Amino acid sequence: MTHFGLICPGSTGHLNTMLPLGQELKRRGHRVTMIGVLDAEAKTLAAGLEFLAYGTEEYPKGGMYEYNFGMFK
């Protein structure tokens, strides 16, 4: 069994493509940890994968939304 770390930003487009990959690796018996910003945590855990946060000070929960859409306010 291999432990895979999938690094993925919290944006929906990236996350929606990486989660099925992680689930397939897990189905094949591997351990999978998604590494991302806090906004990705709930969706990752709901998919049955482990989660490890990075950039928690720079991107607190809700920070990716602000980063991506704050300029349009």
CSV table of C-alpha atoms in Angstrom, one decimal:
chain,number,residue,atom,x,y,z
A,1,MET,CA,0.0,0.0,0.0
A,2,THR,CA,1.3,3.4,-1.0
A,3,HIS,CA,0.4,6.7,0.7
A,4,PHE,CA,-0.4,9.3,-2.0
A,5,GLY,CA,-0.5,13.0,-1.3
A,6,LEU,CA,-2.6,14.9,-3.8
A,7,ILE,CA,-1.9,18.6,-3.8
A,8,CYS,CA,-4.9,20.6,-4.9
A,9,PRO,CA,-6.1,24.2,-4.5
A,10,GLY,CA,-9.5,24.7,-3.1
A,11,SER,CA,-11.1,25.8,-6.3
A,12,THR,CA,-14.1,23.6,-7.4
A,13,GLY,CA,-12.7,22.8,-10.9
A,14,HIS,CA,-9.5,21.4,-9.5
A,15,LEU,CA,-11.1,19.6,-6.6
A,16,ASN,CA,-13.8,18.0,-8.7
A,17,THR,CA,-11.2,16.3,-10.9
A,18,MET,CA,-8.8,15.3,-8.1
A,19,LEU,CA,-11.4,13.7,-5.8
A,20,PRO,CA,-12.4,10.9,-8.1
A,21,LEU,CA,-8.7,10.2,-8.7
A,22,GLY,CA,-8.1,10.0,-4.9
A,23,GLN,CA,-11.2,7.8,-4.5
A,24,GLU,CA,-10.0,5.3,-7.1
A,25,LEU,CA,-6.6,5.1,-5.5
A,26,LYS,CA,-8.3,4.5,-2.2
A,27,ARG,CA,-10.5,1.8,-3.7
A,28,ARG,CA,-7.4,0.1,-4.9
A,29,GLY,CA,-6.1,-0.1,-1.4
A,30,HIS,CA,-3.9,2.9,-1.1
A,31,ARG,CA,-3.9,5.6,1.6
A,32,VAL,CA,-4.7,9.1,0.1
A,33,THR,CA,-4.3,12.5,1.6
A,34,MET,CA,-5.5,15.6,-0.1
A,35,ILE,CA,-3.3,18.6,0.6
A,36,GLY,CA,-5.0,21.9,0.2
A,37,VAL,CA,-6.5,25.1,1.6
A,38,LEU,CA,-9.1,24.9,4.3
A,39,ASP,CA,-11.9,25.5,1.8
A,40,ALA,CA,-11.3,22.1,0.4
A,41,GLU,CA,-11.5,20.2,3.7
A,42,ALA,CA,-15.3,19.5,3.9
A,43,LYS,CA,-15.6,18.2,0.3
A,44,THR,CA,-12.4,16.1,0.7
A,45,LEU,CA,-13.6,14.5,4.0
A,46,ALA,CA,-17.1,13.9,2.5
A,47,ALA,CA,-15.3,12.0,-0.4
A,48,GLY,CA,-13.8,9.7,2.2
A,49,LEU,CA,-10.2,11.0,1.9
A,50,GLU,CA,-7.8,12.3,4.5
A,51,PHE,CA,-7.0,16.0,4.5
A,52,LEU,CA,-4.0,18.1,5.3
A,53,ALA,CA,-4.2,21.9,5.3
A,54,TYR,CA,-1.6,24.3,4.1
A,55,GLY,CA,-1.6,28.1,4.0
A,56,THR,CA,-4.0,28.4,6.9
A,57,GLU,CA,-2.9,31.9,7.8
A,58,GLU,CA,-2.8,33.2,4.2
A,59,TYR,CA,-6.1,31.4,3.2
A,60,PRO,CA,-8.3,30.9,6.3
A,61,LYS,CA,-11.7,29.2,5.7
A,62,GLY,CA,-13.5,31.3,3.1
A,63,GLY,CA,-10.2,32.8,1.9
A,64,MET,CA,-10.1,31.2,-1.5
A,65,TYR,CA,-13.5,32.7,-2.3
A,66,GLU,CA,-12.2,36.1,-1.3
A,67,TYR,CA,-9.0,35.6,-3.2
A,68,ASN,CA,-10.8,34.5,-6.4
A,69,PHE,CA,-13.7,36.9,-6.3
A,70,GLY,CA,-12.7,39.8,-4.0
A,71,MET,CA,-11.4,41.8,-7.0
A,72,PHE,CA,-15.0,41.9,-8.4
A,73,LYS,CA,-16.6,43.6,-5.4
